[in-house]
Amino acid sequence: MNYNTEILSPTDENIEKAGNLIKSGEVVGIPTETVYGLAADATDPDAVSKIFVAKGRPQDNPLIVHISYKSDIEKYAHDIPEIAYRIADKFWPGPLTMVLPKKDIIPEVTSGGLDTVGIRFPANAIAQKIIKSAGVPLAAPSANLSGKPSTTTAKHVYDDMNGRISAIVDGGACSVGVESTVISFSGEDVIILRPGFVSKEDLLSVADNVIIDKGVLSEMSEDAVVASPGMKYKHYSPKANVIIVEGEYDKFLSFFEKNYSEGVYAMIFGNETTEFPYPHFSYGKTDSEQAIELFDKLRMADDMNAKTVYVRCPSKDGVGLAVYNRLIRAAGFEVIKL
Ligand code: AMP
Ligand code: MG
């Protein structure tokens, strides 16, 4: 692993170049609407192994397979329930992954040894062009080093992956900012394994019953058998000690006043910055803005050598649930209620 990592602008020529690199078994950083991904041919075990090496990712953590035609779902999955087609019609292309029984063409290294596969048709136009140019489905986990916050710009990818992959296609900042909603099915019920931009409320427009898996909001031990293996790993973890603080702004301010010392930062909402008199980051006013900014701000905290970051607790509705789900993992489940 000693690549001269090239940053490619998304011209037609460079998209073809990225497609050819993937076809020849290499790993390329690509933009999607959720976060940047590390893409390789999902059907080629050697290529997929390179993703695990580049990320330092545990082998039992499955990768999502990215397609560029809805009908391709049938090439990689079998026994697809009728509700999955209705959900694909409503939310694809988009930030939603469906876990389905896998066909043999998807190797075990891609599915983390499971007999299911997560499949997504991303909405980002550059991602779609790269998948079409490669002519193969792309296994593409988030393009961060395992355990670090996910990557939402090409620069984040370069910071983590320089020398570890062949190229990065720069498609600008991601429009959603948190990873896809991951769902599975139990009969006609939809189970949310990982919350994302497509919310429980959105899914209820198509499904009668949507269940949030218990792994979404609670801590899972390393040896637990969990529905979504990514849930049990310490994730999104900056070097700083991240602590979520629940409560009104005034209470947060007096709590921070008592706990402030050098290297301690607050992470507050975008509309609170003018009043807040201590060192701080802000991560958006609304839940969707918070999703877009979250990983950039966690990475920024590392760049500034923050020791402790006290974070204003986001709402747990809509996309807020996705933001909260990532934050409690960054915080190692440490929440202070005021
Ligand atoms: P990432 O690629 O970093 O966005 O992580 C993908 C996550 O999606 C994994 O860590 C799992 O939690 C989930 N996932 C992917 N494939 C499956 C699957 N076959 N079954 C359950 N969860 C999956
Ligand atoms: Mg990830």
Coordinates of C-alpha atoms and ligand atoms in Angstrom, one line a residue:
M1 CA 0.0 0.0 0.0
N2 CA 2.0 2.9 -1.2
Y3 CA 0.0 4.8 -3.8
N4 CA 0.5 8.2 -5.3
T5 CA -3.1 9.2 -4.6
E6 CA -4.4 11.4 -7.4
I7 CA -7.3 13.9 -6.9
L8 CA -9.5 13.9 -10.0
S9 CA -12.0 16.6 -10.9
P10 CA -15.3 15.0 -12.2
T11 CA -14.7 15.5 -15.9
D12 CA -16.0 12.8 -18.3
E13 CA -12.4 11.8 -18.9
N14 CA -11.6 11.4 -15.2
I15 CA -14.8 9.5 -14.6
E16 CA -13.7 7.0 -17.2
K17 CA -10.3 6.9 -15.6
A18 CA -11.9 6.2 -12.2
G19 CA -14.1 3.5 -13.8
N20 CA -11.1 1.9 -15.4
L21 CA -9.1 1.9 -12.1
I22 CA -12.1 0.1 -10.4
K23 CA -12.4 -2.4 -13.3
S24 CA -8.7 -3.2 -12.9
G25 CA -9.2 -4.1 -9.2
E26 CA -8.2 -0.8 -7.6
V27 CA -9.9 1.3 -4.9
V28 CA -11.1 4.9 -5.7
G29 CA -12.6 7.5 -3.3
I30 CA -15.9 8.7 -4.7
P31 CA -18.5 11.3 -3.8
T32 CA -22.1 10.2 -3.0
E33 CA -24.9 12.4 -1.5
T34 CA -24.4 10.8 1.9
V35 CA -20.6 10.7 2.6
Y36 CA -17.6 9.9 0.4
G37 CA -17.1 6.2 -0.3
L38 CA -14.1 3.9 -0.9
A39 CA -15.2 2.1 -4.0
A40 CA -14.1 -1.2 -5.5
D41 CA -15.6 -4.0 -7.6
A42 CA -18.1 -5.7 -5.2
T43 CA -17.8 -9.0 -7.1
D44 CA -14.0 -9.2 -6.9
P45 CA -12.8 -10.5 -3.5
D46 CA -9.2 -9.2 -4.1
A47 CA -10.4 -5.7 -4.9
V48 CA -12.8 -5.7 -1.9
S49 CA -9.9 -6.9 0.4
K50 CA -8.0 -3.8 -0.6
I51 CA -10.8 -1.6 0.9
F52 CA -10.5 -3.4 4.3
V53 CA -6.7 -2.9 4.2
A54 CA -7.0 0.8 3.2
K55 CA -9.6 1.5 6.0
G56 CA -8.2 -0.9 8.6
R57 CA -11.8 -2.1 8.9
P58 CA -12.8 -5.3 10.9
Q59 CA -13.5 -8.1 8.4
D60 CA -17.0 -8.9 9.8
N61 CA -18.3 -5.4 9.1
P62 CA -20.2 -5.7 5.8
L63 CA -20.0 -3.3 2.9
I64 CA -22.9 -1.8 1.0
V65 CA -23.2 -2.6 -2.7
H66 CA -23.9 0.4 -5.0
I67 CA -25.9 0.0 -8.2
S68 CA -27.0 2.4 -10.9
Y69 CA -30.2 0.8 -12.2
K70 CA -33.1 -0.2 -9.9
S71 CA -33.5 -3.5 -11.7
D72 CA -29.9 -4.5 -10.8
I73 CA -31.2 -5.4 -7.3
E74 CA -32.3 -8.8 -8.9
K75 CA -28.7 -9.5 -10.0
Y76 CA -27.4 -9.4 -6.4
A77 CA -30.4 -10.4 -4.2
H78 CA -33.1 -13.0 -4.1
D79 CA -36.4 -13.5 -2.4
I80 CA -37.0 -9.8 -2.6
P81 CA -40.3 -8.9 -0.8
E82 CA -42.9 -6.8 -2.6
I83 CA -42.5 -4.0 -0.1
A84 CA -38.8 -3.6 -1.1
Y85 CA -39.9 -2.8 -4.6
R86 CA -42.3 -0.1 -3.4
I87 CA -39.6 1.4 -1.2
A88 CA -37.2 1.4 -4.1
D89 CA -39.8 3.1 -6.3
K90 CA -40.2 5.9 -3.7
F91 CA -36.7 6.4 -2.4
W92 CA -34.3 5.3 -5.1
P93 CA -32.0 6.8 -6.3
G94 CA -31.3 8.1 -2.8
P95 CA -29.7 7.7 0.6
L96 CA -31.4 4.4 1.5
T97 CA -29.8 0.9 1.8
M98 CA -31.9 -2.3 1.8
V99 CA -30.6 -5.5 3.3
L100 CA -31.7 -8.6 1.4
P101 CA -30.7 -12.3 0.9
K102 CA -27.6 -12.2 -1.3
K103 CA -26.9 -14.2 -4.4
D104 CA -23.6 -16.1 -4.8
I105 CA -22.1 -13.4 -7.1
I106 CA -21.6 -11.3 -4.0
P107 CA -18.5 -12.8 -2.3
E108 CA -18.5 -13.3 1.5
V109 CA -15.7 -10.7 2.0
T110 CA -18.2 -8.1 0.7
S111 CA -21.0 -9.2 3.0
G112 CA -18.8 -9.6 6.0
G113 CA -19.6 -13.4 6.0
L114 CA -23.4 -12.8 6.2
D115 CA -25.8 -14.4 3.8
T116 CA -27.4 -11.0 3.2
V117 CA -26.2 -7.9 1.3
G118 CA -27.0 -4.2 1.7
I119 CA -27.8 -2.6 -1.6
R120 CA -28.2 1.1 -2.5
F121 CA -28.8 3.1 -5.7
P122 CA -27.2 6.5 -4.8
A123 CA -28.7 9.8 -6.1
N124 CA -25.4 11.6 -6.7
A125 CA -24.9 12.1 -10.4
I126 CA -21.1 11.6 -10.3
A127 CA -21.5 8.4 -8.3
Q128 CA -24.0 7.1 -10.8
K129 CA -21.6 7.9 -13.7
I130 CA -18.7 6.1 -12.0
I131 CA -20.8 3.0 -11.3
K132 CA -21.9 2.9 -15.0
S133 CA -18.3 3.6 -16.2
A134 CA -16.9 0.7 -14.1
G135 CA -19.7 -1.6 -15.3
V136 CA -19.7 -3.5 -12.0
P137 CA -21.5 -3.0 -8.7
L138 CA -19.4 -1.0 -6.2
A139 CA -18.7 -2.0 -2.7
A140 CA -18.2 1.4 -1.0
P141 CA -17.9 2.0 2.7
S142 CA -17.4 5.4 4.1
A143 CA -13.9 6.7 3.0
N144 CA -12.5 7.3 6.5
L145 CA -9.9 5.3 8.4
S146 CA -11.9 2.8 10.5
G147 CA -13.1 4.4 13.8
K148 CA -12.6 8.0 12.6
P149 CA -15.4 10.4 11.7
S150 CA -16.8 9.8 8.2
T151 CA -15.6 11.9 5.2
T152 CA -17.9 14.5 3.6
T153 CA -15.3 16.3 1.4
A154 CA -12.5 15.1 -0.9
K155 CA -10.1 16.8 1.5
H156 CA -11.3 14.6 4.4
V157 CA -10.7 11.6 2.2
Y158 CA -7.2 12.8 1.2
D159 CA -6.4 13.4 4.9
D160 CA -7.2 9.8 5.8
M161 CA -6.3 7.9 2.5
N162 CA -3.3 9.7 1.0
G163 CA -0.9 6.9 -0.1
R164 CA -3.5 4.2 0.7
I165 CA -5.7 4.3 -2.5
S166 CA -5.1 5.1 -6.2
A167 CA -7.4 8.1 -6.7
I168 CA -10.1 10.3 -5.3
V169 CA -12.9 11.9 -7.4
D170 CA -13.7 15.4 -6.0
G171 CA -17.4 16.0 -6.3
G172 CA -17.5 18.8 -3.7
A173 CA -19.2 18.6 -0.3
C174 CA -21.8 15.9 0.3
S175 CA -25.4 17.2 0.3
V176 CA -26.8 14.9 3.0
G177 CA -23.7 14.4 5.2
V178 CA -24.6 11.3 7.2
E179 CA -24.5 7.7 5.9
S180 CA -27.5 6.1 4.3
T181 CA -30.5 4.8 6.2
V182 CA -30.1 1.0 6.4
I183 CA -33.3 -1.1 6.6
S184 CA -34.2 -4.8 6.6
F185 CA -37.5 -6.6 6.3
S186 CA -39.5 -8.9 8.5
G187 CA -42.6 -9.9 6.5
E188 CA -44.2 -6.6 5.5
D189 CA -42.5 -4.8 8.5
V190 CA -39.5 -2.5 7.9
I191 CA -36.7 -2.5 10.4
I192 CA -34.4 0.5 10.7
L193 CA -30.9 -0.8 11.4
R194 CA -29.2 2.6 11.0
P195 CA -31.0 5.9 10.8
G196 CA -30.2 8.3 8.0
F197 CA -31.8 11.1 5.9
V198 CA -34.7 8.8 4.9
S199 CA -36.5 8.9 8.3
K200 CA -39.0 6.6 10.0
E201 CA -41.7 9.2 9.1
D202 CA -40.7 9.0 5.4
L203 CA -40.8 5.2 5.4
L204 CA -44.3 5.2 7.0
S205 CA -45.6 6.7 3.8
V206 CA -45.0 3.3 2.1
A207 CA -44.9 0.8 5.0
D208 CA -47.6 0.1 7.6
N209 CA -45.1 -0.7 10.3
V210 CA -41.6 0.7 10.8
I211 CA -39.5 -0.5 13.8
I212 CA -36.3 1.1 15.0
D213 CA -33.8 -1.6 15.9
K214 CA -32.6 -1.5 19.5
G215 CA -29.0 -1.1 18.3
V216 CA -29.8 2.4 17.0
L217 CA -29.9 4.1 20.4
S218 CA -28.2 1.7 22.8
E219 CA -24.7 0.4 23.2
M220 CA -23.9 -3.1 21.9
S221 CA -21.0 -5.1 23.2
E222 CA -18.2 -6.2 20.9
D223 CA -19.2 -9.8 21.0
A224 CA -23.0 -9.2 20.6
V225 CA -24.8 -10.7 17.7
V226 CA -26.4 -7.6 16.2
A227 CA -28.6 -7.0 13.1
S228 CA -26.3 -4.3 11.8
P229 CA -22.6 -5.2 12.5
G230 CA -21.4 -1.5 12.2
M231 CA -23.4 -0.7 15.3
K232 CA -21.1 -2.4 17.7
Y233 CA -17.9 -0.7 16.7
K234 CA -16.6 2.5 18.3
H235 CA -17.4 4.8 15.5
Y236 CA -17.0 8.3 14.3
S237 CA -14.6 8.8 17.1
P238 CA -12.5 11.9 17.2
K239 CA -9.4 12.1 19.5
A240 CA -11.2 14.5 21.7
N241 CA -13.5 13.3 24.5
V242 CA -17.0 14.0 23.1
I243 CA -19.8 14.4 25.6
I244 CA -23.5 15.1 24.7
V245 CA -25.3 17.5 27.0
E246 CA -29.1 17.5 27.0
G247 CA -31.0 20.6 28.2
E248 CA -31.9 24.2 27.3
Y249 CA -29.4 26.7 26.1
D250 CA -29.3 28.6 29.4
K251 CA -28.5 25.5 31.4
F252 CA -25.9 24.4 28.8
L253 CA -24.2 27.8 29.1
S254 CA -24.0 27.6 32.9
F255 CA -22.9 24.0 32.8
F256 CA -20.1 24.9 30.3
E257 CA -19.1 27.9 32.4
K258 CA -18.4 25.6 35.3
N259 CA -16.5 23.0 33.2
Y260 CA -14.5 25.2 30.9
S261 CA -10.7 25.1 30.9
E262 CA -8.1 25.2 28.2
G263 CA -8.7 22.7 25.3
V264 CA -12.4 22.5 26.2
Y265 CA -14.8 23.4 23.4
A266 CA -18.6 23.6 23.0
M267 CA -20.4 22.4 19.9
I268 CA -23.6 24.5 19.7
F269 CA -26.3 25.2 17.1
G270 CA -25.7 27.6 14.3
N271 CA -28.1 30.3 15.6
E272 CA -26.4 30.4 19.0
T273 CA -22.8 31.4 18.0
T274 CA -23.1 35.2 18.4
E275 CA -24.1 34.9 22.1
F276 CA -21.8 32.1 23.2
P277 CA -18.7 33.6 24.9
Y278 CA -16.4 30.5 25.0
P279 CA -14.4 28.6 22.4
H280 CA -16.9 26.7 20.2
F281 CA -17.8 25.1 17.0
S282 CA -21.3 25.1 15.6
Y283 CA -23.1 22.4 13.6
G284 CA -26.1 23.9 12.0
K285 CA -29.5 25.2 13.0
T286 CA -31.8 22.5 11.6
D287 CA -31.5 18.8 11.7
S288 CA -30.5 18.5 8.0
E289 CA -27.9 21.3 8.4
Q290 CA -26.5 19.5 11.5
A291 CA -26.2 16.3 9.4
I292 CA -24.3 18.1 6.7
E293 CA -21.8 19.7 9.2
L294 CA -21.4 17.0 11.9
F295 CA -18.4 15.1 10.6
D296 CA -16.5 18.2 9.4
K297 CA -16.8 19.7 12.9
L298 CA -15.7 16.5 14.6
R299 CA -12.7 16.4 12.3
M300 CA -12.1 20.1 13.0
A301 CA -12.0 19.4 16.8
D302 CA -9.2 17.0 16.1
D303 CA -7.3 19.5 14.0
M304 CA -7.5 22.0 16.8
N305 CA -6.4 19.4 19.4
A306 CA -9.5 19.8 21.4
K307 CA -9.4 17.8 24.6
T308 CA -13.1 17.8 25.4
V309 CA -16.1 18.8 23.3
Y310 CA -19.5 19.3 25.0
V311 CA -22.1 19.0 22.4
R312 CA -25.6 20.5 22.4
C313 CA -28.0 17.5 22.0
P314 CA -29.8 17.4 18.6
S315 CA -33.5 16.6 18.3
K316 CA -34.2 12.9 17.9
D317 CA -36.9 13.2 15.2
G318 CA -36.5 13.0 11.4
V319 CA -32.9 13.4 10.3
G320 CA -32.1 14.4 13.9
L321 CA -32.2 10.7 14.9
A322 CA -29.4 10.0 12.4
V323 CA -27.3 12.9 13.8
Y324 CA -28.0 11.7 17.4
N325 CA -27.1 8.1 16.5
R326 CA -23.7 9.2 15.1
L327 CA -23.0 11.5 18.0
I328 CA -23.7 9.0 20.8
R329 CA -21.2 6.7 19.1
A330 CA -18.6 9.6 18.9
A331 CA -19.4 10.2 22.6
G332 CA -19.0 6.5 23.6
F333 CA -22.6 6.8 24.8
E334 CA -21.7 9.5 27.4
V335 CA -24.8 11.8 27.8
I336 CA -25.2 14.3 30.5
K337 CA -28.8 15.4 31.2
L338 CA -29.2 18.8 32.8
Ligands
AMP1 P1 -20.4 2.0 5.9 O1 -20.1 1.2 4.7 O2 -19.3 2.5 6.7 O3 -21.5 3.0 5.7 O4 -21.1 0.8 6.8 C1 -22.1 0.0 6.3 C2 -22.9 -0.5 7.4 O5 -24.2 -0.9 6.9 C3 -22.4 -1.7 8.1 O6 -21.5 -1.4 9.2 C4 -23.7 -2.4 8.7 O7 -24.0 -1.8 9.9 C5 -24.7 -2.0 7.6 N1 -24.8 -3.2 6.7 C6 -24.3 -3.4 5.5 N2 -24.6 -4.6 5.0 C7 -25.4 -5.2 5.9 C8 -26.0 -6.5 6.0 N3 -25.9 -7.4 5.0 N4 -26.7 -6.7 7.1 C9 -26.8 -5.8 8.1 N5 -26.2 -4.6 8.1 C10 -25.5 -4.3 7.0
MG2 MG -18.5 3.9 8.1

